[in-house]
Short mmCIF file of C-alpha atoms and ligand atoms in Angstrom, two decimals:
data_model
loop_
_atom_site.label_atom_id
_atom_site.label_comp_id
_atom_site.label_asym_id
_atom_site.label_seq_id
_atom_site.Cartn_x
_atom_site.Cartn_y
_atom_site.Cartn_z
CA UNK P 23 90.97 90.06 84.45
CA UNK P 24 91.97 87.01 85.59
CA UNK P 25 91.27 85.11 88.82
CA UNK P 26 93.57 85.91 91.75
CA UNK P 27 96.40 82.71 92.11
CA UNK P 28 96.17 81.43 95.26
CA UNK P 29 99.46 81.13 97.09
CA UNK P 30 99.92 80.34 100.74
CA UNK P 31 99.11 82.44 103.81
CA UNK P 32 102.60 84.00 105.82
CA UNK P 33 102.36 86.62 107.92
CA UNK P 34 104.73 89.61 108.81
CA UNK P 35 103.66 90.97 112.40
CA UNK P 36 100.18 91.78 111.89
CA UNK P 37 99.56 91.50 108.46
CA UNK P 38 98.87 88.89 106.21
CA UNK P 39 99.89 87.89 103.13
CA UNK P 40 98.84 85.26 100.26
CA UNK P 41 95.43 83.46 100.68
CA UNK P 42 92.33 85.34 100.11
CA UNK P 43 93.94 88.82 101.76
CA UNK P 44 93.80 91.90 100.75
CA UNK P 45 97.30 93.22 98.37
CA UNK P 46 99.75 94.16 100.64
CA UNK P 47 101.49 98.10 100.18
CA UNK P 48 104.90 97.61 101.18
CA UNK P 49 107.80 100.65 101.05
CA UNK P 50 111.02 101.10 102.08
CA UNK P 51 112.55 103.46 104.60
CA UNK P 52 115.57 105.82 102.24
CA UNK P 53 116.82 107.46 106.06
CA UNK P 54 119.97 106.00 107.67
CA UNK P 55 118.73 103.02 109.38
CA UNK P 56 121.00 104.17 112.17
CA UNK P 57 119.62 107.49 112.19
CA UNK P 58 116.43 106.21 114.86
CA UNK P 59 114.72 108.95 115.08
CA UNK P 60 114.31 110.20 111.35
CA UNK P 61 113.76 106.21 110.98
CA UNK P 62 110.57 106.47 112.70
CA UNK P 63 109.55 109.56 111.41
CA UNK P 64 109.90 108.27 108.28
CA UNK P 65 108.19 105.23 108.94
CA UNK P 66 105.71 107.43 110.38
CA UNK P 67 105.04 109.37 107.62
CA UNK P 68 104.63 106.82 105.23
CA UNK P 69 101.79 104.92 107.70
CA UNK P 70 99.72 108.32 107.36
CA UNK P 71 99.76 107.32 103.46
CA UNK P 72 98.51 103.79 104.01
CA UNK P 73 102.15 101.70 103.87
CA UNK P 74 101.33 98.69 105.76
CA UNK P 75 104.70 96.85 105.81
CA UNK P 76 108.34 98.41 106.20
CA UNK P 77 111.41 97.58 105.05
CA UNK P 78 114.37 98.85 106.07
CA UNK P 79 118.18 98.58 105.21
CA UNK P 80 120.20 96.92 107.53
CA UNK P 81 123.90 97.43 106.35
CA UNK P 82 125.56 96.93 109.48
CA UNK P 83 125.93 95.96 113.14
CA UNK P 84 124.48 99.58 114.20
CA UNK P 85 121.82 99.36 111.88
CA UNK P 86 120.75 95.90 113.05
CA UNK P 87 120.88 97.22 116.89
CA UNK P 88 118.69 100.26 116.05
CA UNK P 89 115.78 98.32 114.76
CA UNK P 90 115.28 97.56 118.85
CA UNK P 91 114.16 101.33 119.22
CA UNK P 92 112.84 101.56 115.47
CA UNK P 93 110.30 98.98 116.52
CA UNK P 94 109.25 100.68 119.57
CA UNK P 95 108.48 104.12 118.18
CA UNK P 96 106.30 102.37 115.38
CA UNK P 97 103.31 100.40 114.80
CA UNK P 98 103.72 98.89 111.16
CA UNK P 99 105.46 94.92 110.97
CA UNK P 100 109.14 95.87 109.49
CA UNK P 101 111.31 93.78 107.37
CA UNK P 102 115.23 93.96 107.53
CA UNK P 103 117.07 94.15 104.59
CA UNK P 104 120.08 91.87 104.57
CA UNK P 105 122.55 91.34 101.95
CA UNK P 106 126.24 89.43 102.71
CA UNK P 107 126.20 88.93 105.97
CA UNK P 108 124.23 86.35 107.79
CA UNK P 109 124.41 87.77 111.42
CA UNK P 110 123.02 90.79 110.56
CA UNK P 111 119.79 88.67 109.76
CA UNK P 112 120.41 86.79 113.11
CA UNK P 113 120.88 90.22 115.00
CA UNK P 114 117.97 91.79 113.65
CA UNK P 115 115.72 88.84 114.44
CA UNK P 116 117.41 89.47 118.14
CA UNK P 117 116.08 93.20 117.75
CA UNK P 118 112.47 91.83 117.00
CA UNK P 119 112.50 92.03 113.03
CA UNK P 120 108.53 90.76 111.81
CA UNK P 121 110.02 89.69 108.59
CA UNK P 122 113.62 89.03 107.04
CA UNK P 123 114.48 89.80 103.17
CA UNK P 124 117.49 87.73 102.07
CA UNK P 125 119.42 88.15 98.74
CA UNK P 126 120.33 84.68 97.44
CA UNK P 127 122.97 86.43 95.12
CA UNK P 128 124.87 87.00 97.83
CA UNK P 129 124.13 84.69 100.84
CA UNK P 130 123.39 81.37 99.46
CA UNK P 131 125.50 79.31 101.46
CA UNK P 132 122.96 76.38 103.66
CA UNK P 133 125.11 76.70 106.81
CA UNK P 134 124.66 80.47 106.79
CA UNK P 135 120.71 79.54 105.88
CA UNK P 136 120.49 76.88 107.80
CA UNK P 137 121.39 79.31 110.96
CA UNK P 138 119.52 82.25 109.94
CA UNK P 139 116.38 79.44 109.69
CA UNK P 140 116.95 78.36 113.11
CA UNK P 141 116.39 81.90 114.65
CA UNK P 142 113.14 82.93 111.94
CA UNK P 143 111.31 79.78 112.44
CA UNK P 144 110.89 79.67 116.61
CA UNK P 145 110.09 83.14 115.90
CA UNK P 146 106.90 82.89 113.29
CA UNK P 147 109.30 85.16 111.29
CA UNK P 148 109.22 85.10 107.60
CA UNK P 149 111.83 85.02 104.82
CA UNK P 150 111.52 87.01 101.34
CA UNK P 151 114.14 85.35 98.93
CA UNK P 152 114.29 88.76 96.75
CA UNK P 153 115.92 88.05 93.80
CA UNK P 154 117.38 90.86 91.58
CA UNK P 155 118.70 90.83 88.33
CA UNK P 156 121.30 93.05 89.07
CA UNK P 157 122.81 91.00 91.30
CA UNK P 158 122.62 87.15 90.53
CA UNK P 159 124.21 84.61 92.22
CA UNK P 160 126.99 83.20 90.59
CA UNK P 161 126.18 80.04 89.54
CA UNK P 162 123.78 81.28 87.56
CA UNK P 163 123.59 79.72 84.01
CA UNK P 164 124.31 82.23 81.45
CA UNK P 165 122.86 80.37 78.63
CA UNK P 166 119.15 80.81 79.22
CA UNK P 167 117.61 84.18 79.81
CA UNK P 168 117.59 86.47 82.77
CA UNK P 169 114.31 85.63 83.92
CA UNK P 170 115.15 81.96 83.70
CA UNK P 171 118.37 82.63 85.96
CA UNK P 172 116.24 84.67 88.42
CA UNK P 173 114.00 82.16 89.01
CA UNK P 174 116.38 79.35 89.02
CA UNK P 175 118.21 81.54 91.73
CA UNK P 176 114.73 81.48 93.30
CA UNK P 177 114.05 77.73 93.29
CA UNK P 178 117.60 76.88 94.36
CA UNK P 179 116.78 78.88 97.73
CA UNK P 180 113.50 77.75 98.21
CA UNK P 181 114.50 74.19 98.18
CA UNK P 182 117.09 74.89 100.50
CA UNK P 183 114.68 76.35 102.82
CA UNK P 184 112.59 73.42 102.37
CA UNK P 185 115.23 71.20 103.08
CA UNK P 186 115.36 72.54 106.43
CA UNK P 187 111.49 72.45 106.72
CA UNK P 188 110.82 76.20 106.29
CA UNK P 189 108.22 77.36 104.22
CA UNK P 190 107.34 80.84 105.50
CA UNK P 191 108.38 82.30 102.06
CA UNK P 192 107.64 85.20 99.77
CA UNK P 193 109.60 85.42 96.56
CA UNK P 194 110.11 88.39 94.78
CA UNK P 195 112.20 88.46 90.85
CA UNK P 196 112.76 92.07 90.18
CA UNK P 197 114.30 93.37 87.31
CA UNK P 198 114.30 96.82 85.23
CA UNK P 199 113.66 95.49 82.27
CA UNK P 200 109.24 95.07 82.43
CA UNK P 201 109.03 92.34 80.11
CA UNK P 202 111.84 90.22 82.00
CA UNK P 203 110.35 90.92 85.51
CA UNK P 204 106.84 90.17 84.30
CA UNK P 205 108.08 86.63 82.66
CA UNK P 206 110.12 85.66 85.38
CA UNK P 207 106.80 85.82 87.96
CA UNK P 208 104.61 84.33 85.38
CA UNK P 209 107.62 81.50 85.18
CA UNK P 210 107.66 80.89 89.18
CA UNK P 211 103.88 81.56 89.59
CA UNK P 212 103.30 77.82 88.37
CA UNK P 213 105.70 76.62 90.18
CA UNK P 214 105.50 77.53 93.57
CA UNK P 215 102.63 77.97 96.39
CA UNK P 216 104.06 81.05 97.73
CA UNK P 217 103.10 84.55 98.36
CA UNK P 218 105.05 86.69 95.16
CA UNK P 219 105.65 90.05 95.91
CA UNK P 220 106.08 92.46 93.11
CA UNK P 221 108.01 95.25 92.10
CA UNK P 222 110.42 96.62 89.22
CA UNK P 223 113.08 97.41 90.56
CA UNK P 224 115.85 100.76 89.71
CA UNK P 225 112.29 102.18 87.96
CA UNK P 226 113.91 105.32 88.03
CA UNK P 227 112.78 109.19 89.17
CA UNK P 228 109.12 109.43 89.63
CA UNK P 229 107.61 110.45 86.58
CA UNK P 230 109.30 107.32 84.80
CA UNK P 231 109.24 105.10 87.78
CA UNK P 232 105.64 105.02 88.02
CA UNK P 233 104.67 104.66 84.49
CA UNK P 234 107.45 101.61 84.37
CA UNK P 235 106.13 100.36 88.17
CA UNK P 236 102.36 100.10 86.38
CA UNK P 237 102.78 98.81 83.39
CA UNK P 238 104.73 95.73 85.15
CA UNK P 239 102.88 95.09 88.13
CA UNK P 240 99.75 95.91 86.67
CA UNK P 241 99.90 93.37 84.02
CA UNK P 242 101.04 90.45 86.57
CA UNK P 243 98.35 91.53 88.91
CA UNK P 244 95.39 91.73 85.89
CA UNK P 245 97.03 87.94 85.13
CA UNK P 246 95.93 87.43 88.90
CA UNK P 247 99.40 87.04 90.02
CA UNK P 248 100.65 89.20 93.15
CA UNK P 249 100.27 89.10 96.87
CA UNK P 250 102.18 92.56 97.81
CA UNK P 251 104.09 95.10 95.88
CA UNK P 252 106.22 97.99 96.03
CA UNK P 253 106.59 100.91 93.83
CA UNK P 254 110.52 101.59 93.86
CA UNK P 255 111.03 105.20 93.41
CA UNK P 256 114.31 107.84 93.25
CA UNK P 257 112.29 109.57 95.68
CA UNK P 258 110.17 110.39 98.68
CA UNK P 259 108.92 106.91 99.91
CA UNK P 260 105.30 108.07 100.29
CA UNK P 261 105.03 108.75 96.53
CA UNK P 262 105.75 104.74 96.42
CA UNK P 263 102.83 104.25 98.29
CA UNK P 264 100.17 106.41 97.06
CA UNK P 265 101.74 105.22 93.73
CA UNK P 266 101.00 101.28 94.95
CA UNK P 267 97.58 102.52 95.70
CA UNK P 268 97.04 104.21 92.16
CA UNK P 269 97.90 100.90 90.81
CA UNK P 270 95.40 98.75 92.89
CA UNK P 271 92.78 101.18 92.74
CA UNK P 272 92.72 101.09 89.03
CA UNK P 273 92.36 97.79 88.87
CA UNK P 274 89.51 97.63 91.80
CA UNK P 275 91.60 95.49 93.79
CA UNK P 276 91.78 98.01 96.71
CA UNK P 277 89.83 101.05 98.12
CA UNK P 278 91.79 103.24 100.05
CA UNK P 279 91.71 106.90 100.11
CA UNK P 280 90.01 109.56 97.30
CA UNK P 281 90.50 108.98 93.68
CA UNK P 282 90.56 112.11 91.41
CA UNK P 283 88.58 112.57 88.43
CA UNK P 284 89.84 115.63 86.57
CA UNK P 285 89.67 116.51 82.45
CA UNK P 286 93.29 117.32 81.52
CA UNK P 287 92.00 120.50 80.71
CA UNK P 288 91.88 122.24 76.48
CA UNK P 289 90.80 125.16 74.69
CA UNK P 290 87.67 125.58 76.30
CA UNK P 291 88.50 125.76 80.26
CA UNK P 292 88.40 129.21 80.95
CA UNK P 293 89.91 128.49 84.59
CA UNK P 294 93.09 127.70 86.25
CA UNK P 295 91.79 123.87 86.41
CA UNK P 296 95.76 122.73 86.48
CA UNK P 297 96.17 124.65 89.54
CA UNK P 298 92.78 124.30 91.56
CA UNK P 299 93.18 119.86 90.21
CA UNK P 300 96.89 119.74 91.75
CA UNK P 301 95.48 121.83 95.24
CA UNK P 302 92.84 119.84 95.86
CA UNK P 303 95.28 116.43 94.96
CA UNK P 304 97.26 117.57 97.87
CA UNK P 305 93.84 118.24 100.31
CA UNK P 306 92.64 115.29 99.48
CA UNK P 307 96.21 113.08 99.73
CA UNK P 308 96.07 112.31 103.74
CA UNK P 309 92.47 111.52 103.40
CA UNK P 310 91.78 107.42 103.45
CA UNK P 311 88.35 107.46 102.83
CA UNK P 312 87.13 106.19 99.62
CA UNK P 313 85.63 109.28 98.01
CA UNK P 314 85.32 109.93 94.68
CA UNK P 315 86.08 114.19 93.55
CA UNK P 316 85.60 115.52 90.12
CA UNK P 317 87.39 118.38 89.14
CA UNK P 318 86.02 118.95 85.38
CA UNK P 319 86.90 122.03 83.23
CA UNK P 320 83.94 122.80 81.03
CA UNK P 321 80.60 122.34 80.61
CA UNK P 322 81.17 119.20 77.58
CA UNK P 323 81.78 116.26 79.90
CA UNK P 324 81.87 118.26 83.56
CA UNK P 325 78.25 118.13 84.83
CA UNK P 326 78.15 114.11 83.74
CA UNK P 327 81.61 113.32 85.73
CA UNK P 328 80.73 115.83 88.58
CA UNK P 329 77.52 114.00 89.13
CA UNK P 330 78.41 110.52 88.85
CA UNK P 331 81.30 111.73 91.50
CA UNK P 332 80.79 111.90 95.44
CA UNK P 333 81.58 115.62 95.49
CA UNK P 334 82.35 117.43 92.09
CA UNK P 335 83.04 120.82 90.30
CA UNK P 336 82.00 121.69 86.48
CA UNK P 337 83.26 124.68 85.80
CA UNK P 338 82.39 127.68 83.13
CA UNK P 339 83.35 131.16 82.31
CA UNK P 340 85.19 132.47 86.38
CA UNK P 341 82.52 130.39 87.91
CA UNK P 342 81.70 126.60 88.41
CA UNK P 343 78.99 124.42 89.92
CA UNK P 344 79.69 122.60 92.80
CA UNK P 345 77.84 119.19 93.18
CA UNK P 346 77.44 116.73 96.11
CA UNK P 347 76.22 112.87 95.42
CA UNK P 348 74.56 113.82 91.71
CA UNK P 349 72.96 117.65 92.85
CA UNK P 350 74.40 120.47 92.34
CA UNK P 351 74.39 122.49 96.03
CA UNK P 352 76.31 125.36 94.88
CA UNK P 353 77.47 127.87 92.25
CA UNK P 354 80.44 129.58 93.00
CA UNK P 355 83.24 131.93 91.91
CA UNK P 356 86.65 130.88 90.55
CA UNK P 357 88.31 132.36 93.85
CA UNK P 358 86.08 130.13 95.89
CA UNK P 359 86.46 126.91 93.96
CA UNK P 360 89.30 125.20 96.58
CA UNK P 361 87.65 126.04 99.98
CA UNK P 362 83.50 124.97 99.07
CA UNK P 363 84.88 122.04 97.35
CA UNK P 364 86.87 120.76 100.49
CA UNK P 365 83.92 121.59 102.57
CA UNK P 366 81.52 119.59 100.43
CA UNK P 367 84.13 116.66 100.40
CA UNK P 368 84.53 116.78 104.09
CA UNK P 369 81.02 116.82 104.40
CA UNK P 370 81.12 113.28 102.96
FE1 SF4 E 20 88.18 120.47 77.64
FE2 SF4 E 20 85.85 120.65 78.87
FE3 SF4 E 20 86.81 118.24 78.20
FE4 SF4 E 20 87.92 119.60 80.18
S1 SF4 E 20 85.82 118.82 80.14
S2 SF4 E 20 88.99 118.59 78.50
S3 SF4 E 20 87.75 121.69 79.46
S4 SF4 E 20 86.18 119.84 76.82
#
């Protein structure tokens, strides 16, 4: 694995980003932005999972006056989403936004920049130029590929901000395609000091989404490139985030929360070990402790993962031995398995 690029330190709110901090887990609320109240609990809900920076949509006058009572009933730095029009950035900086994600396929013009720049900068507020390939600006060059024209579309904005002597900036290229997101990062990572933050974007329904989500941001972030990502999901937000975490955890770049060790089961389990693995996923999901649980199906490789787990079950024939930190403390029956797990693990 390669050694982390080091881009400059910004910071959203309370968290930072770039330097030598931890990778950022970023989301993004799916409610009606004007909708406060589901807003928050939304925002809410996705905290309990570990999301530590918020973006929201912002499509209109309402939605930019909401984020005033938005930021009240919650504790995690949120970003407003603005495509088109400029004074919905300027009104959401009024409302308090911690960070401002701008769209240079669609606002690009310097006057428009030059007054959103003039309301971020007094403020310590920070600018993502999020780039998508879906929706490049227009004088983008046609001739050279799509992850050239992304981050040309990039650089153009950048130096623009520059010009008017901003340079609290994150950059994000996003594209479906993996291979065209992950070239177009690797292309700006040499040429910028910023903070990049990753994600691919339209990855689809969750079982797809996540598989397409790892694949490209774990390869940029094994290649040491990444500051904070999202995982962007057709559905619930907090699968984003424990899927963000998956990604980090497996490649030791974060702790946070349990990671599951279960067999994916054959011929020899003679328990339900789909069931009791997907029960104890969901005990163990609110949980932000670092613990490691095996949940191991046979007696072939389940006393050697139980063991080397914090709490762990190898199971046999209707029964299965429970172990804690290497020992085994228990031998129980198949009924039993869920509830003297969870008690060992919240023993931990
Ligand atoms: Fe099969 Fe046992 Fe391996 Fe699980 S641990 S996959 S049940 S051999």
């Amino acid at each position: 694995m390669k050694q982390r690029r080091i881009s400059k330190l910004i910071r959203i709110g309370t968290v930072n980003i770039g330097g030598n901090s931890p990778i950022v887990v970023q989301s993004m609320t799916k409610t009606d932005t004007r909708d406060v109240a589901g807003t928050i609990r939304q925002i809410q809900e996705m905290a309990e999972y570990g999301c530590e920076i918020v973006r929201i949509a912002v499509p209109d006058k309402e939605a930019a006056q909401a984020l005033l009572s938005i930021k009240r009933g919650t504790h995690i730095p949120i970003i407003a989403d603005i495509h088109f029009d400029y004074r919905l950035a300027l009104a959401t900086l009024e409302a308090g936004a911690d960070g401002l994600r701008l769209n240079p396929g669609n606002i690009s013009e310097k006057k428009y920049i030059a007054a959103i720049v003039r309301a971020a900068k007094p403020r310590g507020v920070p600018i993502r130029i999020g780039v998508n390939a879906g929706s490049l600006p227009r004088s983008a060059n046609p001739k050279v590929s799509i992850a050239k024209q992304m981050v040309e579309a990039a650089l153009e904005q950048i130096r623009l901000l520059e010009s008017l002597d901003f340079d609290q900036i994150k950059v994000s290229l996003k594209a479906f395609d993996v291979p065209t997101t992950i070239k177009a990062y690797q292309l700006i990572a040499e040429k910028i000091p910023y903070p990049l933050h990753l994600g691919i974007t339209e990855s689809g329904l969750p079982r797809a989404g996540v598989i397409r989500s790892a694949i490209g941001i774990g390869v940029l972030l094994y290649q040491g490139i990444g500051d904070t990502l999202r995982v962007s999901l057709t559905g619930d937000p907090k699968e984003e985030v424990i899927a963000a975490y998956e990604i980090l955890k497996s490649l030791n770049l974060r702790e946070r929360g349990p990671t599951m060790v279960s067999c994916p089961a054959c011929g020899r389990c003679e328990v339900d070990l789909i069931g009791l693995a997907r029960s104890v996923e969901e005990r163990l999901a609110k949980m932000d402790s670092p613990i490691k649980v095996a949940v191991m199906g046979c007696v072939v490789n389940g006393p050697g993962e139980a063991r080397g787990a914090d709490v762990g079950i190898a199971c046999g024939k209707g029964r299965g031995a429970i172990f804690r930190k290497g020992e085994v403390v228990r031998t129980v029956e198949e009924k039993d398995f869920l509830e003297v797990l969870m008690e060992e693990v919240s023993k931990i």
